[in-house]
C-alpha positions as semicolon CSV with decimal commas, in nm:
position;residue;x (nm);y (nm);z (nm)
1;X;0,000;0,000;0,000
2;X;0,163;0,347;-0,079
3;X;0,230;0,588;0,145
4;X;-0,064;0,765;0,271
5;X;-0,046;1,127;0,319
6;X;-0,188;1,461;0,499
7;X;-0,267;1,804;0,352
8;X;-0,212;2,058;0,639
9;X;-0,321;2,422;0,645
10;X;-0,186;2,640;0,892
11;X;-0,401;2,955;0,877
12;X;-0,201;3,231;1,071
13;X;-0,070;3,535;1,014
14;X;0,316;3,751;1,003
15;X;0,419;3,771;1,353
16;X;0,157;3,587;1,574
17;X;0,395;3,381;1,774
18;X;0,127;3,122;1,864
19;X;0,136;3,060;1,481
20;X;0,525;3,029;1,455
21;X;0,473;2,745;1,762
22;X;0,262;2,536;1,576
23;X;0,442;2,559;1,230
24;X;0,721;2,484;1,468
25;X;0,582;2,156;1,607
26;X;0,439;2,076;1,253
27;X;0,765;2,090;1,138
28;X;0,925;1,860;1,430
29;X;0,637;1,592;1,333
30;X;0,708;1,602;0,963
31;X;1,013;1,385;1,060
32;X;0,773;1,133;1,145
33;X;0,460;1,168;0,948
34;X;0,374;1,224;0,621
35;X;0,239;1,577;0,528
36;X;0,192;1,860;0,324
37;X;0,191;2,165;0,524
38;X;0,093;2,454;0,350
39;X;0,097;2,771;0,528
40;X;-0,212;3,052;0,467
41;X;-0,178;3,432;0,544
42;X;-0,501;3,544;0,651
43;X;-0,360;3,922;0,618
44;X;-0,376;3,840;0,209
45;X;-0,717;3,762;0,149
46;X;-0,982;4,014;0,337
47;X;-1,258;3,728;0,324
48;X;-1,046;3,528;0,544
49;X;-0,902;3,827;0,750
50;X;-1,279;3,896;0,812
51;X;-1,337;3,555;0,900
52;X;-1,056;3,431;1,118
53;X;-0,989;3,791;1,258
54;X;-0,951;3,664;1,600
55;X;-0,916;3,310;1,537
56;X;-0,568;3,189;1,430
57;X;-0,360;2,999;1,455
58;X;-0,596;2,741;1,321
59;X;-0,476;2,441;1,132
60;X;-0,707;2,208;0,905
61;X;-0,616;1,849;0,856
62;X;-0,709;1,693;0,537
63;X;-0,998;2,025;0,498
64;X;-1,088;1,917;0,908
65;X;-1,047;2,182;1,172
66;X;-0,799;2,016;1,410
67;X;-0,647;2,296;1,649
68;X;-0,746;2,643;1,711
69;X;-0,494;2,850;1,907
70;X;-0,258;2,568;2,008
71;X;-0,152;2,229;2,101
72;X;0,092;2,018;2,239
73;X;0,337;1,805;1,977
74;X;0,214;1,467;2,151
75;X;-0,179;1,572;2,107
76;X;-0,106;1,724;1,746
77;X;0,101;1,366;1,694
78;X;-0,240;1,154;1,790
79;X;-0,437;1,401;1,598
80;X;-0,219;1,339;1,284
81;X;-0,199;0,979;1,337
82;X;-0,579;0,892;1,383
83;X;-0,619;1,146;1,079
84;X;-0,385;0,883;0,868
85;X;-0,555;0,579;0,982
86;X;-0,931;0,716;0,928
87;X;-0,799;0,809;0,562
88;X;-0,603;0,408;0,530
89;X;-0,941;0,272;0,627
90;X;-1,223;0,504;0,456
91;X;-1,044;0,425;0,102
92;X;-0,985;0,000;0,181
């Protein structure tokens, strides 16, 4: 069976630090499981500045809100993991 993987969207924007810790622990888990993490300025688009205002960092697994704010890298790490094996069993 190939490799299975995550999309991950990490709505934030410049300088929130709560953002730049959870990029920071997606980036520690990457190590370990597969992902795409794709990173989305809410500054750039006014629809989602209006929406997500007061809101981020939020990150969407697989389209799936997942964390709002922040997390620890051990509940982000079971997050992820039930995530991949949801996705191994929905397609089989």
């Amino acid at each position: 069976m190939p490799l299975q993987s995550l999309r991950l969207e990490l709505y934030t924007r410049p300088g929130c630090h709560l953002g730049n810790d959870l990029r920071a622990i997606c980036e520690r888990l990457a190590t370990e499981i597969a992902f795409e993490l794709i990173e989305v300025n809410v500054e750039a688009d006014p629809v989602l500045r209006s929406r997500y205002e007061y809101q981020v960092p939020i990150l969407f697994v697989d389209g799936r809100l997942a964390v709002r704010f922040r997390t620890s890298e051990r509940e982000l790490r079971r997050i992820l993991n039930w995530q991949l094996f949801r996705k191994r069993f929905r397609r089989g």
